[in-house]
């Protein structure tokens, strides 16, 4: 259904903003209001085909452009992101439901940083050489892999979109990208900034639309030899099944069910305050959120009381209100999923210590998708509530009696994305970190990132590592050249 007068988001193919070839659009809903506010292309394989052709045409010139020139263009894009922070933050908040304040402070600056980091990393990137006695020199020649597919999720729209495309562009690849159709606006605004920055036509192509249609067409396309994907584990499995028989390079950043382990010797105030952020930032819709809190028994009651009290102090409401800490969930379907998990927790014998209900803030947000931040106790680590990714403002809290038990419970899910440990005992911090099956372990902090480090999950949280040199290497093909001396 078309709603007249609504802003139309357009695809970005060969440097032009274009309608989808079928002329079909989907409604883009503002989740805080529960109402459509713009239209997003419902692209299909024919649009993807056009985008791949544009990317193929642009490839040689971009791949052979001196890295300093590529760097300068990408830095111009970063500058434009900074200059347009307010507009981008508003778009991010309107699409996704997150507090505007959070989009302004985290999402948009980190998107700009992604561009800056990879733009400059590429000019410092060095390949390897090995002197083989006095007989030969072996060197590793790295060349851009070609046209790559980048697919990103809805929870941190511009931040994760740029996290995928920045290293690809910096490495000299051209890109066909698809943001989530639930949150397409910032990628659309970003494409306009690319034009303004002078990015050559066809270097970045953005095809909007549904995952199983436009996304799947990217994954299946024989002209795309590498796919970088961030999203859910179930989608990741499907992508891997499609891409593996085609021998594509694959980087998968998938779901998480992250443990937050609190030892009795922690800095109590810091641990409670940061655990609240780790639990509820972005309505709990961050893959790195600490959704399973394990607390040493001697501290359990004190920690739980303080945690519940601070949770009750979080304002749920209009994302545009500066006081709001918890905005809207991204969609009605996701709202129902999260409420379904709260019901499941009750059925599994859990006690809702606070929250548990939908919120109707009133005013323009009367029909939005809001849920109270929810804390649940009394569940075992093996129940579904503690095994499956809820991806909302819902956490469980469980006591433990020993370090061994904490580790056992922390490692008991199929996921292995991130973990947080609270202790002032340095020896224990290192010992525990080495035994947690997660790609990133934060000691006495959360969400602190140094982009030089490899990033990614263990077990069903992903395959491959992104960030730093790993990302640049992913987007290159390595040849060993052996020169006999
Ligand atoms: P999805 O897996 O549903 O979707 C991710 C992207 O893939 C979207 O653009 C989606 O399009 C697209 N897609 C869906 N099906 C296919 C397909 N068959 N082929 C190609 N593309 C497809 O994830 P969500 O958007 O729901 O994001 C939330 C998930 O992302 C959570 O599980 C979260 O943990 C994870 N995540 C992981 C991170 C990490 O770094 N490990 C970081 C952030 C999130 P569409 O939206 O149109 O369906």
Short mmCIF file of N, CA and C in Angstrom, two decimals, residues 294-399:
data_model
loop_
_atom_site.label_atom_id
_atom_site.label_comp_id
_atom_site.label_asym_id
_atom_site.label_seq_id
_atom_site.Cartn_x
_atom_site.Cartn_y
_atom_site.Cartn_z
N UNK A 294 25.47 -13.17 36.37
CA UNK A 294 25.80 -14.16 37.39
C UNK A 294 26.51 -13.42 38.53
N UNK A 295 26.00 -13.58 39.76
CA UNK A 295 26.56 -12.82 40.89
C UNK A 295 26.98 -13.79 42.00
N UNK A 296 28.20 -13.58 42.51
CA UNK A 296 28.69 -14.42 43.61
C UNK A 296 27.70 -14.34 44.77
N UNK A 297 27.39 -15.48 45.36
CA UNK A 297 26.26 -15.55 46.30
C UNK A 297 26.36 -14.55 47.45
N UNK A 298 27.58 -14.32 47.98
CA UNK A 298 27.69 -13.42 49.13
C UNK A 298 27.29 -11.98 48.76
N UNK A 299 27.32 -11.66 47.47
CA UNK A 299 26.95 -10.29 47.04
C UNK A 299 25.57 -10.27 46.39
N UNK A 300 25.00 -11.44 46.17
CA UNK A 300 23.82 -11.58 45.31
C UNK A 300 22.67 -10.65 45.72
N UNK A 301 22.29 -10.69 47.02
CA UNK A 301 21.11 -9.91 47.42
C UNK A 301 21.36 -8.41 47.31
N UNK A 302 22.55 -8.00 47.77
CA UNK A 302 22.87 -6.56 47.71
C UNK A 302 22.90 -6.08 46.26
N UNK A 303 23.54 -6.87 45.38
CA UNK A 303 23.65 -6.49 43.97
C UNK A 303 22.26 -6.46 43.34
N UNK A 304 21.47 -7.49 43.60
CA UNK A 304 20.14 -7.59 42.98
C UNK A 304 19.28 -6.40 43.41
N UNK A 305 19.30 -6.07 44.70
CA UNK A 305 18.48 -4.95 45.20
C UNK A 305 18.87 -3.65 44.48
N UNK A 306 20.18 -3.41 44.39
CA UNK A 306 20.64 -2.16 43.76
C UNK A 306 20.32 -2.16 42.26
N UNK A 307 20.50 -3.30 41.65
CA UNK A 307 20.26 -3.41 40.20
C UNK A 307 18.78 -3.17 39.89
N UNK A 308 17.91 -3.78 40.68
CA UNK A 308 16.46 -3.62 40.46
C UNK A 308 16.06 -2.16 40.71
N UNK A 309 16.61 -1.59 41.76
CA UNK A 309 16.26 -0.19 42.08
C UNK A 309 16.68 0.74 40.94
N UNK A 310 17.87 0.55 40.41
CA UNK A 310 18.33 1.43 39.31
C UNK A 310 17.55 1.15 38.01
N UNK A 311 17.15 -0.10 37.82
CA UNK A 311 16.34 -0.42 36.63
C UNK A 311 15.02 0.34 36.69
N UNK A 312 14.42 0.38 37.90
CA UNK A 312 13.13 1.08 38.04
C UNK A 312 13.27 2.57 37.75
N UNK A 313 14.48 3.09 37.86
CA UNK A 313 14.72 4.52 37.62
C UNK A 313 14.90 4.88 36.15
N UNK A 314 14.92 3.87 35.27
CA UNK A 314 15.14 4.16 33.84
C UNK A 314 13.84 4.64 33.20
N UNK A 315 13.90 5.79 32.56
CA UNK A 315 12.68 6.34 31.94
C UNK A 315 12.44 5.68 30.59
N UNK A 316 11.23 5.11 30.45
CA UNK A 316 10.83 4.52 29.16
C UNK A 316 9.94 5.54 28.47
N UNK A 317 10.20 5.83 27.20
CA UNK A 317 9.29 6.78 26.55
C UNK A 317 9.80 7.31 25.24
N UNK A 318 9.30 8.48 24.88
CA UNK A 318 9.56 9.10 23.58
C UNK A 318 11.07 9.21 23.32
N UNK A 319 11.56 8.57 22.26
CA UNK A 319 13.00 8.61 21.98
C UNK A 319 13.55 10.03 21.79
N UNK A 320 12.68 10.96 21.45
CA UNK A 320 13.16 12.32 21.21
C UNK A 320 13.30 13.12 22.52
N UNK A 321 12.74 12.58 23.60
CA UNK A 321 12.83 13.26 24.89
C UNK A 321 14.22 13.02 25.49
N UNK A 322 14.88 14.08 25.89
CA UNK A 322 16.26 13.97 26.41
C UNK A 322 16.35 13.10 27.68
N UNK A 323 15.23 12.97 28.41
CA UNK A 323 15.25 12.18 29.66
C UNK A 323 15.11 10.68 29.40
N UNK A 324 14.70 10.33 28.20
CA UNK A 324 14.42 8.91 27.91
C UNK A 324 15.69 8.07 27.90
N UNK A 325 15.62 6.95 28.61
CA UNK A 325 16.75 6.01 28.59
C UNK A 325 16.40 4.75 27.79
N UNK A 326 15.10 4.40 27.74
CA UNK A 326 14.66 3.22 26.99
C UNK A 326 13.64 3.67 25.96
N UNK A 327 13.98 3.54 24.69
CA UNK A 327 13.06 3.94 23.63
C UNK A 327 12.17 2.78 23.20
N UNK A 328 11.75 2.83 21.92
CA UNK A 328 10.84 1.79 21.41
C UNK A 328 11.63 0.62 20.85
N UNK A 329 11.03 -0.57 20.90
CA UNK A 329 11.61 -1.72 20.18
C UNK A 329 11.39 -1.50 18.69
N UNK A 330 12.18 -2.20 17.86
CA UNK A 330 12.25 -1.83 16.45
C UNK A 330 10.96 -2.08 15.66
N UNK A 331 10.17 -3.06 16.07
CA UNK A 331 8.98 -3.39 15.28
C UNK A 331 7.94 -4.06 16.16
N UNK A 332 6.73 -4.16 15.63
CA UNK A 332 5.67 -4.82 16.39
C UNK A 332 5.99 -6.31 16.55
N UNK A 333 6.54 -6.90 15.47
CA UNK A 333 6.89 -8.33 15.55
C UNK A 333 7.94 -8.55 16.64
N UNK A 334 8.90 -7.63 16.74
CA UNK A 334 9.93 -7.81 17.75
C UNK A 334 9.36 -7.58 19.16
N UNK A 335 8.46 -6.60 19.28
CA UNK A 335 7.78 -6.38 20.56
C UNK A 335 7.11 -7.68 21.02
N UNK A 336 6.38 -8.32 20.11
CA UNK A 336 5.67 -9.55 20.47
C UNK A 336 6.63 -10.67 20.82
N UNK A 337 7.78 -10.69 20.12
CA UNK A 337 8.79 -11.72 20.43
C UNK A 337 9.30 -11.52 21.86
N UNK A 338 9.62 -10.27 22.21
CA UNK A 338 10.17 -10.00 23.54
C UNK A 338 9.13 -10.29 24.62
N UNK A 339 7.87 -9.86 24.40
CA UNK A 339 6.82 -10.14 25.39
C UNK A 339 6.60 -11.65 25.51
N UNK A 340 6.75 -12.36 24.38
CA UNK A 340 6.60 -13.82 24.38
C UNK A 340 7.67 -14.47 25.27
N UNK A 341 8.89 -13.93 25.21
CA UNK A 341 9.96 -14.48 26.05
C UNK A 341 9.71 -14.18 27.54
N UNK A 342 9.10 -13.04 27.84
CA UNK A 342 8.80 -12.74 29.25
C UNK A 342 7.75 -13.74 29.76
N UNK A 343 6.77 -14.05 28.92
CA UNK A 343 5.77 -15.08 29.28
C UNK A 343 6.44 -16.43 29.48
N UNK A 344 7.37 -16.75 28.56
CA UNK A 344 8.08 -18.03 28.67
C UNK A 344 8.83 -18.11 30.00
N UNK A 345 9.48 -16.99 30.38
CA UNK A 345 10.23 -16.97 31.64
C UNK A 345 9.29 -17.26 32.82
N UNK A 346 8.09 -16.72 32.77
CA UNK A 346 7.11 -17.00 33.85
C UNK A 346 6.77 -18.49 33.86
N UNK A 347 6.51 -19.03 32.65
CA UNK A 347 6.15 -20.46 32.57
C UNK A 347 7.30 -21.34 33.07
N UNK A 348 8.53 -20.86 32.86
CA UNK A 348 9.68 -21.68 33.28
C UNK A 348 9.98 -21.53 34.77
N UNK A 349 9.13 -20.76 35.46
CA UNK A 349 9.26 -20.63 36.92
C UNK A 349 10.01 -19.39 37.37
N UNK A 350 10.27 -18.47 36.47
CA UNK A 350 11.01 -17.26 36.84
C UNK A 350 10.15 -16.28 37.64
N UNK A 351 10.82 -15.46 38.43
CA UNK A 351 10.15 -14.39 39.19
C UNK A 351 10.51 -13.06 38.54
N UNK A 352 9.49 -12.29 38.15
CA UNK A 352 9.77 -10.98 37.55
C UNK A 352 10.02 -10.01 38.70
N UNK A 353 11.26 -9.58 38.86
CA UNK A 353 11.60 -8.68 39.98
C UNK A 353 11.17 -7.25 39.68
N UNK A 354 11.21 -6.87 38.42
CA UNK A 354 10.69 -5.57 38.00
C UNK A 354 10.42 -5.63 36.50
N UNK A 355 9.49 -4.79 36.03
CA UNK A 355 9.17 -4.75 34.60
C UNK A 355 8.21 -5.86 34.20
N UNK A 356 8.36 -6.33 32.96
CA UNK A 356 7.56 -7.46 32.49
C UNK A 356 6.37 -7.07 31.63
N UNK A 357 6.11 -5.77 31.50
CA UNK A 357 4.89 -5.38 30.77
C UNK A 357 5.19 -4.41 29.62
N UNK A 358 4.24 -4.37 28.70
CA UNK A 358 4.30 -3.37 27.63
C UNK A 358 4.01 -2.00 28.24
N UNK A 359 4.58 -0.95 27.67
CA UNK A 359 4.34 0.42 28.16
C UNK A 359 3.65 1.20 27.05
N UNK A 360 2.66 2.01 27.42
CA UNK A 360 2.01 2.90 26.45
C UNK A 360 2.22 4.33 26.92
N UNK A 361 3.24 5.00 26.40
CA UNK A 361 3.61 6.30 26.93
C UNK A 361 2.58 7.42 26.69
N UNK A 362 1.70 7.26 25.72
CA UNK A 362 0.74 8.34 25.43
C UNK A 362 1.29 9.34 24.43
N UNK A 363 0.47 10.34 24.10
CA UNK A 363 0.87 11.34 23.12
C UNK A 363 1.16 10.70 21.79
N UNK A 364 2.19 11.20 21.08
CA UNK A 364 2.50 10.65 19.76
C UNK A 364 2.97 9.21 19.84
N UNK A 365 3.38 8.77 21.05
CA UNK A 365 3.91 7.40 21.21
C UNK A 365 2.86 6.40 21.70
N UNK A 366 1.60 6.80 21.69
CA UNK A 366 0.54 5.94 22.26
C UNK A 366 0.49 4.57 21.58
N UNK A 367 0.89 4.48 20.31
CA UNK A 367 0.81 3.19 19.60
C UNK A 367 2.19 2.61 19.31
N UNK A 368 3.20 3.09 20.04
CA UNK A 368 4.57 2.62 19.82
C UNK A 368 4.84 1.29 20.52
N UNK A 369 6.04 0.76 20.27
CA UNK A 369 6.37 -0.60 20.72
C UNK A 369 7.33 -0.57 21.93
N UNK A 370 6.80 -0.23 23.09
CA UNK A 370 7.64 -0.03 24.27
C UNK A 370 7.45 -1.16 25.29
N UNK A 371 8.56 -1.55 25.92
CA UNK A 371 8.50 -2.59 26.97
C UNK A 371 9.31 -2.10 28.18
N UNK A 372 8.80 -2.41 29.37
CA UNK A 372 9.54 -2.04 30.59
C UNK A 372 10.86 -2.81 30.66
N UNK A 373 11.92 -2.19 31.16
CA UNK A 373 13.14 -2.98 31.42
C UNK A 373 12.80 -4.02 32.49
N UNK A 374 13.22 -5.24 32.21
CA UNK A 374 12.72 -6.37 32.99
C UNK A 374 13.87 -7.19 33.58
N UNK A 375 13.74 -7.49 34.89
CA UNK A 375 14.76 -8.31 35.56
C UNK A 375 14.07 -9.56 36.11
N UNK A 376 14.67 -10.72 35.80
CA UNK A 376 14.04 -11.99 36.16
C UNK A 376 15.02 -12.83 36.98
N UNK A 377 14.52 -13.40 38.08
CA UNK A 377 15.38 -14.31 38.88
C UNK A 377 14.72 -15.68 38.95
N UNK A 378 15.43 -16.62 39.57
CA UNK A 378 14.84 -17.93 39.86
C UNK A 378 14.85 -18.90 38.70
N UNK A 379 15.64 -18.63 37.68
CA UNK A 379 15.70 -19.54 36.53
C UNK A 379 17.04 -20.28 36.49
N UNK A 380 17.04 -21.49 35.94
CA UNK A 380 18.31 -22.20 35.80
C UNK A 380 19.00 -21.72 34.52
N UNK A 381 20.30 -21.93 34.45
CA UNK A 381 21.03 -21.44 33.27
C UNK A 381 20.69 -22.24 32.02
N UNK A 382 20.03 -23.39 32.21
CA UNK A 382 19.77 -24.25 31.05
C UNK A 382 18.40 -24.01 30.41
N UNK A 383 17.54 -23.21 31.05
CA UNK A 383 16.19 -23.05 30.49
C UNK A 383 16.25 -22.20 29.21
N UNK A 384 15.17 -22.23 28.44
CA UNK A 384 15.18 -21.52 27.15
C UNK A 384 15.41 -20.02 27.32
N UNK A 385 14.84 -19.45 28.36
CA UNK A 385 15.01 -18.01 28.59
C UNK A 385 16.50 -17.66 28.68
N UNK A 386 17.27 -18.60 29.25
CA UNK A 386 18.70 -18.34 29.42
C UNK A 386 19.57 -18.92 28.30
N UNK A 387 18.95 -19.55 27.34
CA UNK A 387 19.72 -20.14 26.24
C UNK A 387 19.51 -19.40 24.92
N UNK A 388 18.34 -18.76 24.76
CA UNK A 388 18.01 -18.17 23.46
C UNK A 388 18.17 -16.65 23.52
N UNK A 389 18.55 -16.09 22.38
CA UNK A 389 18.76 -14.64 22.33
C UNK A 389 17.40 -13.93 22.30
N UNK A 390 17.14 -13.07 23.29
CA UNK A 390 15.87 -12.34 23.34
C UNK A 390 16.00 -11.00 22.61
N UNK A 391 17.14 -10.35 22.78
CA UNK A 391 17.45 -9.11 22.06
C UNK A 391 16.46 -8.00 22.43
N UNK A 392 16.19 -7.90 23.71
CA UNK A 392 15.32 -6.84 24.22
C UNK A 392 15.74 -6.47 25.63
N UNK A 393 14.97 -5.58 26.31
CA UNK A 393 15.37 -5.11 27.64
C UNK A 393 15.01 -6.12 28.73
N UNK A 394 15.55 -7.32 28.62
CA UNK A 394 15.19 -8.41 29.54
C UNK A 394 16.48 -9.09 29.99
N UNK A 395 16.71 -9.12 31.30
CA UNK A 395 17.89 -9.83 31.80
C UNK A 395 17.50 -10.79 32.91
N UNK A 396 18.32 -11.82 33.07
CA UNK A 396 18.13 -12.74 34.19
C UNK A 396 19.30 -12.58 35.15
N UNK A 397 19.06 -12.95 36.40
CA UNK A 397 20.10 -12.80 37.41
C UNK A 397 20.15 -14.10 38.23
N UNK A 398 21.37 -14.64 38.36
CA UNK A 398 21.54 -15.99 38.94
C UNK A 398 22.74 -15.96 39.90
N UNK A 399 22.60 -16.54 41.11
CA UNK A 399 23.77 -16.58 42.01
C UNK A 399 24.72 -17.74 41.66
#
